[in-house]
PDB file of C-alpha atoms in Angstrom:
ATOM      1  CA  MET A  19      -4.065  27.635 -28.913  1.00 35.00           C
ATOM      2  CA  SER A  20      -5.539  28.925 -26.163  1.00 37.00           C
ATOM      3  CA  ASP A  21      -5.100  31.773 -24.326  1.00 38.00           C
ATOM      4  CA  GLU A  22      -5.389  30.576 -20.539  1.00 37.00           C
ATOM      5  CA  THR A  23      -2.077  29.136 -18.695  1.00 31.00           C
ATOM      6  CA  GLN A  24      -0.822  25.702 -19.641  1.00 36.00           C
ATOM      7  CA  VAL A  25      -0.154  24.303 -15.929  1.00 35.00           C
ATOM      8  CA  PRO A  26       2.687  22.371 -16.598  1.00 42.00           C
ATOM      9  CA  ALA A  27       2.399  18.184 -15.873  1.00 43.00           C
ATOM     10  CA  GLY A  28       2.744  17.093 -12.285  1.00 50.00           C
ATOM     11  CA  ASP A  29       1.929  21.060 -10.685  1.00 84.00           C
ATOM     12  CA  GLU A  30      -1.961  19.989  -9.448  1.00 90.00           C
ATOM     13  CA  ASP A  31      -0.812  16.376  -7.811  1.00 91.00           C
ATOM     14  CA  ALA A  32       2.044  18.805  -6.546  1.00 91.00           C
ATOM     15  CA  GLU A  33      -0.190  21.422  -5.307  1.00 94.00           C
ATOM     16  CA  LEU A  34      -2.316  18.751  -4.110  1.00 96.00           C
ATOM     17  CA  GLY A  35       0.252  17.016  -1.965  1.00 96.00           C
ATOM     18  CA  GLN A  36       0.707  20.927  -0.280  1.00 96.00           C
ATOM     19  CA  SER A  37      -2.907  21.773  -0.061  1.00 97.00           C
ATOM     20  CA  ASP A  38      -4.242  21.728   3.432  1.00 97.00           C
ATOM     21  CA  ALA A  39      -6.510  18.909   3.073  1.00 97.00           C
ATOM     22  CA  VAL A  40      -4.028  16.572   2.567  1.00 98.00           C
ATOM     23  CA  ARG A  41      -1.763  18.463   5.940  1.00 98.00           C
ATOM     24  CA  GLU A  42      -5.063  17.941   7.845  1.00 98.00           C
ATOM     25  CA  TYR A  43      -5.499  14.281   6.793  1.00 98.00           C
ATOM     26  CA  PHE A  44      -2.292  13.392   8.071  1.00 98.00           C
ATOM     27  CA  GLY A  45      -1.568  15.141  10.394  1.00 98.00           C
ATOM     28  CA  ASP A  46       1.555  15.285  12.524  1.00 98.00           C
ATOM     29  CA  ARG A  47       2.822  12.644  10.042  1.00 98.00           C
ATOM     30  CA  TYR A  48       2.602  14.835   7.239  1.00 98.00           C
ATOM     31  CA  GLU A  49       6.100  15.855   7.020  1.00 98.00           C
ATOM     32  CA  LEU A  50       7.320  12.448   6.740  1.00 98.00           C
ATOM     33  CA  VAL A  51       4.818  11.238   3.931  1.00 98.00           C
ATOM     34  CA  ALA A  52       5.926  14.335   2.367  1.00 98.00           C
ATOM     35  CA  ARG A  53       9.979  13.367   2.384  1.00 97.00           C
ATOM     36  CA  TYR A  54       8.782  10.658   1.590  1.00 97.00           C
ATOM     37  CA  ALA A  55       7.119  11.292  -2.011  1.00 96.00           C
ATOM     38  CA  ALA A  56       9.838  14.085  -2.489  1.00 95.00           C
ATOM     39  CA  SER A  57      12.418  11.009  -3.221  1.00 95.00           C
ATOM     40  CA  LEU A  58      10.133   8.840  -5.198  1.00 94.00           C
ATOM     41  CA  ARG A  59       9.588  11.579  -6.948  1.00 92.00           C
ATOM     42  CA  ASP A  60      12.864  12.481  -7.851  1.00 93.00           C
ATOM     43  CA  GLU A  61      14.418   9.152  -7.640  1.00 90.00           C
ATOM     44  CA  GLY A  62      11.119   6.481  -8.777  1.00 87.00           C
ATOM     45  CA  GLU A  63      11.803   6.603 -12.302  1.00 86.00           C
ATOM     46  CA  LEU A  64      15.159   6.699 -12.598  1.00 83.00           C
ATOM     47  CA  ARG A  65      15.546   3.245 -10.015  1.00 89.00           C
ATOM     48  CA  GLY A  66      12.822   1.109 -11.898  1.00 84.00           C
ATOM     49  CA  LEU A  67       9.753   2.092  -9.036  1.00 89.00           C
ATOM     50  CA  ILE A  68       7.650   3.877 -10.127  1.00 88.00           C
ATOM     51  CA  GLY A  69       6.454   4.549 -14.844  1.00 87.00           C
ATOM     52  CA  PRO A  70       7.613   8.277 -15.950  1.00 86.00           C
ATOM     53  CA  ARG A  71       3.526   8.711 -16.726  1.00 86.00           C
ATOM     54  CA  GLU A  72       2.877   8.347 -12.748  1.00 87.00           C
ATOM     55  CA  VAL A  73       5.876  11.129 -11.630  1.00 87.00           C
ATOM     56  CA  ALA A  74       2.567  13.015 -12.632  1.00 89.00           C
ATOM     57  CA  ARG A  75       0.684  12.057 -10.085  1.00 92.00           C
ATOM     58  CA  LEU A  76       2.335  10.592  -7.443  1.00 95.00           C
ATOM     59  CA  TRP A  77      -0.101  11.637  -4.467  1.00 96.00           C
ATOM     60  CA  GLU A  78      -3.273  11.368  -5.869  1.00 94.00           C
ATOM     61  CA  ARG A  79      -2.650   7.718  -7.811  1.00 92.00           C
ATOM     62  CA  HIS A  80      -0.119   6.183  -5.237  1.00 95.00           C
ATOM     63  CA  ILE A  81       0.425   8.146  -1.756  1.00 97.00           C
ATOM     64  CA  LEU A  82      -2.818   8.876  -1.217  1.00 97.00           C
ATOM     65  CA  ASN A  83      -4.256   5.644  -2.513  1.00 95.00           C
ATOM     66  CA  SER A  84      -1.710   3.814  -0.564  1.00 97.00           C
ATOM     67  CA  ALA A  85      -2.973   5.850   2.430  1.00 98.00           C
ATOM     68  CA  ALA A  86      -7.014   4.315   2.125  1.00 97.00           C
ATOM     69  CA  VAL A  87      -6.287   1.228   3.097  1.00 97.00           C
ATOM     70  CA  THR A  88      -5.304   2.031   6.611  1.00 96.00           C
ATOM     71  CA  PRO A  89      -8.328   3.047   8.456  1.00 96.00           C
ATOM     72  CA  TYR A  90      -9.503  -0.473   7.186  1.00 97.00           C
ATOM     73  CA  LEU A  91      -6.809  -2.061   8.754  1.00 96.00           C
ATOM     74  CA  GLY A  92      -8.292  -2.174  12.573  1.00 93.00           C
ATOM     75  CA  ASP A  93      -6.464  -1.956  15.486  1.00 95.00           C
ATOM     76  CA  VAL A  94      -3.356  -3.867  14.594  1.00 98.00           C
ATOM     77  CA  ARG A  95       0.067  -4.522  15.824  1.00 98.00           C
ATOM     78  CA  SER A  96       2.085  -5.700  12.704  1.00 98.00           C
ATOM     79  CA  VAL A  97       1.386  -6.192   8.907  1.00 98.00           C
ATOM     80  CA  ALA A  98       3.239  -7.480   6.192  1.00 98.00           C
ATOM     81  CA  ASP A  99       3.008  -5.649   3.143  1.00 98.00           C
ATOM     82  CA  ILE A 100       4.019  -8.609   0.391  1.00 97.00           C
ATOM     83  CA  GLY A 101       5.789  -7.248  -3.722  1.00 95.00           C
ATOM     84  CA  SER A 102       5.950  -4.037  -1.663  1.00 95.00           C
ATOM     85  CA  GLY A 103       8.071  -2.661  -4.357  1.00 94.00           C
ATOM     86  CA  ALA A 104       8.446   1.070  -3.853  1.00 95.00           C
ATOM     87  CA  GLY A 105       6.992   1.097  -0.241  1.00 96.00           C
ATOM     88  CA  LEU A 106       3.135   1.422  -1.373  1.00 96.00           C
ATOM     89  CA  PRO A 107       1.174   1.069   0.529  1.00 97.00           C
ATOM     90  CA  GLY A 108       3.689  -0.697   3.378  1.00 98.00           C
ATOM     91  CA  LEU A 109       5.501   2.487   3.900  1.00 98.00           C
ATOM     92  CA  VAL A 110       2.735   4.343   3.790  1.00 98.00           C
ATOM     93  CA  LEU A 111       1.522   3.032   6.602  1.00 98.00           C
ATOM     94  CA  ALA A 112       4.667   2.545   8.696  1.00 98.00           C
ATOM     95  CA  ILE A 113       4.667   6.281   8.896  1.00 98.00           C
ATOM     96  CA  GLN A 114       0.651   6.779   9.326  1.00 98.00           C
ATOM     97  CA  ARG A 115       1.324   4.158  12.265  1.00 98.00           C
ATOM     98  CA  PRO A 116       4.296   4.325  14.099  1.00 98.00           C
ATOM     99  CA  LYS A 117       3.397   1.985  17.186  1.00 98.00           C
ATOM    100  CA  VAL A 118       2.330  -0.541  14.401  1.00 98.00           C
ATOM    101  CA  GLU A 119       5.403  -3.239  13.752  1.00 98.00           C
ATOM    102  CA  VAL A 120       5.408  -3.406   9.552  1.00 98.00           C
ATOM    103  CA  HIS A 121       7.050  -5.606   7.000  1.00 98.00           C
ATOM    104  CA  LEU A 122       8.206  -5.231   3.709  1.00 98.00           C
ATOM    105  CA  ILE A 123       8.178  -8.278   1.857  1.00 98.00           C
ATOM    106  CA  GLU A 124      10.204  -7.881  -1.365  1.00 97.00           C
ATOM    107  CA  PRO A 125      11.582 -10.151  -4.022  1.00 96.00           C
ATOM    108  CA  MET A 126      13.895  -7.775  -6.125  1.00 96.00           C
ATOM    109  CA  GLU A 127      17.551  -6.461  -4.980  1.00 95.00           C
ATOM    110  CA  ARG A 128      17.405  -3.370  -6.146  1.00 94.00           C
ATOM    111  CA  ARG A 129      14.244  -2.723  -4.695  1.00 95.00           C
ATOM    112  CA  THR A 130      14.790  -4.152  -1.265  1.00 96.00           C
ATOM    113  CA  ALA A 131      17.721  -1.336  -0.825  1.00 96.00           C
ATOM    114  CA  TRP A 132      15.560   0.981  -2.007  1.00 95.00           C
ATOM    115  CA  LEU A 133      13.336   0.230   1.063  1.00 97.00           C
ATOM    116  CA  GLN A 134      16.043   0.277   2.978  1.00 97.00           C
ATOM    117  CA  GLU A 135      17.626   3.252   2.403  1.00 97.00           C
ATOM    118  CA  CYS A 136      13.984   4.819   2.695  1.00 97.00           C
ATOM    119  CA  VAL A 137      13.581   3.394   6.612  1.00 98.00           C
ATOM    120  CA  GLU A 138      17.576   5.069   7.490  1.00 98.00           C
ATOM    121  CA  ASN A 139      16.215   8.242   5.779  1.00 97.00           C
ATOM    122  CA  LEU A 140      13.249   8.770   7.603  1.00 98.00           C
ATOM    123  CA  GLY A 141      13.820   7.577  10.760  1.00 98.00           C
ATOM    124  CA  LEU A 142      11.564   4.377  11.172  1.00 98.00           C
ATOM    125  CA  GLU A 143      11.953   2.075  13.586  1.00 98.00           C
ATOM    126  CA  ASN A 144       8.744   0.236  12.832  1.00 98.00           C
ATOM    127  CA  VAL A 145      10.305  -0.889   9.671  1.00 98.00           C
ATOM    128  CA  LEU A 146      11.570  -4.589   9.385  1.00 98.00           C
ATOM    129  CA  VAL A 147      12.642  -5.161   5.186  1.00 98.00           C
ATOM    130  CA  LYS A 148      12.425  -8.715   4.194  1.00 98.00           C
ATOM    131  CA  ARG A 149      13.666  -9.479   0.750  1.00 98.00           C
ATOM    132  CA  GLY A 150      12.038 -13.044  -0.828  1.00 97.00           C
ATOM    133  CA  ARG A 151       8.745 -14.317  -1.611  1.00 96.00           C
ATOM    134  CA  ALA A 152       5.593 -13.733   0.518  1.00 97.00           C
ATOM    135  CA  GLU A 153       5.998 -17.795   0.313  1.00 97.00           C
ATOM    136  CA  GLU A 154       9.495 -18.197   1.741  1.00 97.00           C
ATOM    137  CA  TYR A 155       7.747 -16.688   5.098  1.00 98.00           C
ATOM    138  CA  HIS A 156       5.083 -18.802   5.466  1.00 97.00           C
ATOM    139  CA  GLY A 157       5.676 -20.884   9.148  1.00 96.00           C
ATOM    140  CA  ALA A 158       8.322 -18.135   9.786  1.00 97.00           C
ATOM    141  CA  PHE A 159       5.691 -15.678  11.339  1.00 97.00           C
ATOM    142  CA  GLU A 160       2.741 -14.787  11.648  1.00 98.00           C
ATOM    143  CA  VAL A 161       0.853 -10.792  11.674  1.00 98.00           C
ATOM    144  CA  ASP A 162      -2.032  -9.178  12.534  1.00 98.00           C
ATOM    145  CA  ALA A 163      -2.867  -8.167   8.946  1.00 98.00           C
ATOM    146  CA  VAL A 164      -1.128  -8.817   5.213  1.00 98.00           C
ATOM    147  CA  THR A 165      -1.598  -5.746   2.877  1.00 98.00           C
ATOM    148  CA  SER A 166      -0.532  -5.791  -1.344  1.00 96.00           C
ATOM    149  CA  ARG A 167      -0.823  -3.496  -4.228  1.00 93.00           C
ATOM    150  CA  ALA A 168      -1.447  -4.822  -7.956  1.00 80.00           C
ATOM    151  CA  VAL A 169       0.615  -8.336  -6.527  1.00 84.00           C
ATOM    152  CA  ALA A 170      -1.619 -11.080  -7.649  1.00 89.00           C
ATOM    153  CA  ALA A 171      -5.385 -11.989  -8.332  1.00 92.00           C
ATOM    154  CA  LEU A 172      -7.315 -12.762  -5.733  1.00 95.00           C
ATOM    155  CA  SER A 173      -6.966 -16.810  -6.012  1.00 95.00           C
ATOM    156  CA  LYS A 174      -3.027 -16.458  -5.969  1.00 96.00           C
ATOM    157  CA  LEU A 175      -2.519 -13.744  -3.608  1.00 96.00           C
ATOM    158  CA  ALA A 176      -4.978 -15.219  -1.242  1.00 97.00           C
ATOM    159  CA  ARG A 177      -2.688 -18.264  -1.420  1.00 97.00           C
ATOM    160  CA  MET A 178       0.501 -15.945  -1.129  1.00 96.00           C
ATOM    161  CA  SER A 179      -1.041 -13.670   2.055  1.00 97.00           C
ATOM    162  CA  LEU A 180      -3.352 -16.100   3.993  1.00 98.00           C
ATOM    163  CA  PRO A 181      -0.686 -18.202   5.422  1.00 98.00           C
ATOM    164  CA  LEU A 182       0.786 -14.999   7.245  1.00 98.00           C
ATOM    165  CA  VAL A 183      -2.274 -13.760   9.230  1.00 98.00           C
ATOM    166  CA  ARG A 184      -2.666 -15.739  12.353  1.00 97.00           C
ATOM    167  CA  ARG A 185      -6.280 -16.543  12.945  1.00 96.00           C
ATOM    168  CA  GLY A 186      -8.562 -13.305  13.503  1.00 96.00           C
ATOM    169  CA  GLY A 187      -6.445 -11.678  12.005  1.00 98.00           C
ATOM    170  CA  ALA A 188      -7.087 -10.170   7.835  1.00 98.00           C
ATOM    171  CA  MET A 189      -6.054  -9.719   4.919  1.00 98.00           C
ATOM    172  CA  VAL A 190      -6.400  -6.016   3.944  1.00 98.00           C
ATOM    173  CA  VAL A 191      -5.686  -5.000  -0.201  1.00 97.00           C
ATOM    174  CA  LEU A 192      -5.854  -2.349  -2.423  1.00 96.00           C
ATOM    175  CA  LYS A 193      -7.745  -3.713  -5.882  1.00 94.00           C
ATOM    176  CA  GLY A 194      -9.488  -2.908  -8.623  1.00 88.00           C
ATOM    177  CA  ARG A 195     -12.922  -2.007  -9.400  1.00 87.00           C
ATOM    178  CA  ASN A 196     -13.623  -5.161 -11.241  1.00 91.00           C
ATOM    179  CA  VAL A 197     -12.639  -7.062  -7.781  1.00 93.00           C
ATOM    180  CA  GLU A 198     -15.515  -8.644  -7.615  1.00 94.00           C
ATOM    181  CA  ARG A 199     -15.095 -10.606 -10.730  1.00 95.00           C
ATOM    182  CA  GLU A 200     -12.565 -12.867  -8.322  1.00 95.00           C
ATOM    183  CA  ILE A 201     -14.104 -13.453  -5.807  1.00 96.00           C
ATOM    184  CA  GLU A 202     -15.720 -16.858  -7.099  1.00 96.00           C
ATOM    185  CA  PRO A 203     -13.030 -17.984  -8.727  1.00 96.00           C
ATOM    186  CA  ALA A 204     -10.949 -18.038  -5.416  1.00 97.00           C
ATOM    187  CA  ARG A 205     -13.866 -19.694  -3.686  1.00 96.00           C
ATOM    188  CA  LYS A 206     -11.844 -23.460  -3.047  1.00 96.00           C
ATOM    189  CA  VAL A 207      -8.452 -21.261  -1.518  1.00 96.00           C
ATOM    190  CA  LEU A 208     -10.451 -18.723   0.417  1.00 97.00           C
ATOM    191  CA  ARG A 209     -12.381 -21.806   2.323  1.00 96.00           C
ATOM    192  CA  SER A 210      -9.208 -23.560   2.527  1.00 97.00           C
ATOM    193  CA  PHE A 211      -8.349 -21.064   5.194  1.00 96.00           C
ATOM    194  CA  LYS A 212     -11.564 -20.519   6.794  1.00 96.00           C
ATOM    195  CA  THR A 213     -12.165 -17.118   6.312  1.00 98.00           C
ATOM    196  CA  ALA A 214     -15.273 -15.046   6.572  1.00 97.00           C
ATOM    197  CA  GLU A 215     -16.855 -13.599   2.949  1.00 97.00           C
ATOM    198  CA  PRO A 216     -15.148 -11.009   1.556  1.00 97.00           C
ATOM    199  CA  GLU A 217     -15.994  -7.350   2.114  1.00 97.00           C
ATOM    200  CA  ILE A 218     -15.764  -4.915  -0.952  1.00 97.00           C
ATOM    201  CA  LEU A 219     -14.856  -1.484   0.834  1.00 97.00           C
ATOM    202  CA  GLU A 220     -14.952   2.057  -0.521  1.00 96.00           C
ATOM    203  CA  GLY A 221     -10.882   4.068   0.623  1.00 96.00           C
ATOM    204  CA  ARG A 222     -11.433   7.334   1.157  1.00 96.00           C
ATOM    205  CA  THR A 223      -8.803  10.164   1.558  1.00 97.00           C
ATOM    206  CA  VAL A 224      -9.103  13.820   0.514  1.00 97.00           C
ATOM    207  CA  ASP A 225     -12.198  15.431  -1.141  1.00 95.00           C
ATOM    208  CA  ASN A 226     -11.920  15.717  -4.811  1.00 92.00           C
ATOM    209  CA  VAL A 227      -9.290  12.545  -4.704  1.00 95.00           C
ATOM    210  CA  GLU A 228     -11.138   8.925  -6.668  1.00 93.00           C
ATOM    211  CA  PRO A 229     -11.981   6.443  -3.942  1.00 95.00           C
ATOM    212  CA  THR A 230      -9.957   3.237  -4.657  1.00 94.00           C
ATOM    213  CA  THR A 231     -10.791  -0.045  -3.957  1.00 96.00           C
ATOM    214  CA  ILE A 232      -9.739  -1.989  -1.087  1.00 97.00           C
ATOM    215  CA  LEU A 233     -10.912  -5.546  -0.645  1.00 97.00           C
ATOM    216  CA  ARG A 234     -10.435  -7.212   3.509  1.00 98.00           C
ATOM    217  CA  VAL A 235     -11.141 -10.666   3.900  1.00 98.00           C
ATOM    218  CA  ARG A 236     -11.221 -11.650   7.648  1.00 98.00           C
ATOM    219  CA  ARG A 237      -9.768 -15.241   9.202  1.00 97.00           C
ATOM    220  CA  THR A 238     -11.593 -16.803  11.778  1.00 94.00           C
TER     221      THR A 238
END
């Protein structure tokens, strides 16, 4: 066995969450983000929101990953986060942008209960939790941008998301590295909504945290 001290699983991630770099990144919103992360760490696995292996990489894999989408939203006033689940990226976005109205759309009752608890506990006045599938809200309202994370392939995701996006708005979603492969099969759907060419963007947050892949599709 090595003589080196073994760092318990998750300690590196907790240190990342408390680091000066992360505090600087979130600025005056850091304390709320940290409270949300602590709740997710304490209850996320128990309530079926994140897997057991995800607790040890909560900040890097989930909080900062979600935060990476925010700069690409631009000067929006309203956002819908579909399939919001544990609130990723929707709750992180809502904390970062307190003047943006954020709709968290989630079909599972136990998850919407969690989201509502978080909204109340964090005192977020800019969040509306909506139980249901995104398709159920087509025609009910429109927003400047729709976000999501690991919900569906682009062709299906576009059909779910774009009807909620007003003209001039965009679908800005967290995707895997192979998202380029999803674009061609989705061309017909994207054309039906009169979108511009999809943009594959790199989402960076703090040094030494792996960037994430973001896809932005604007409605024209």
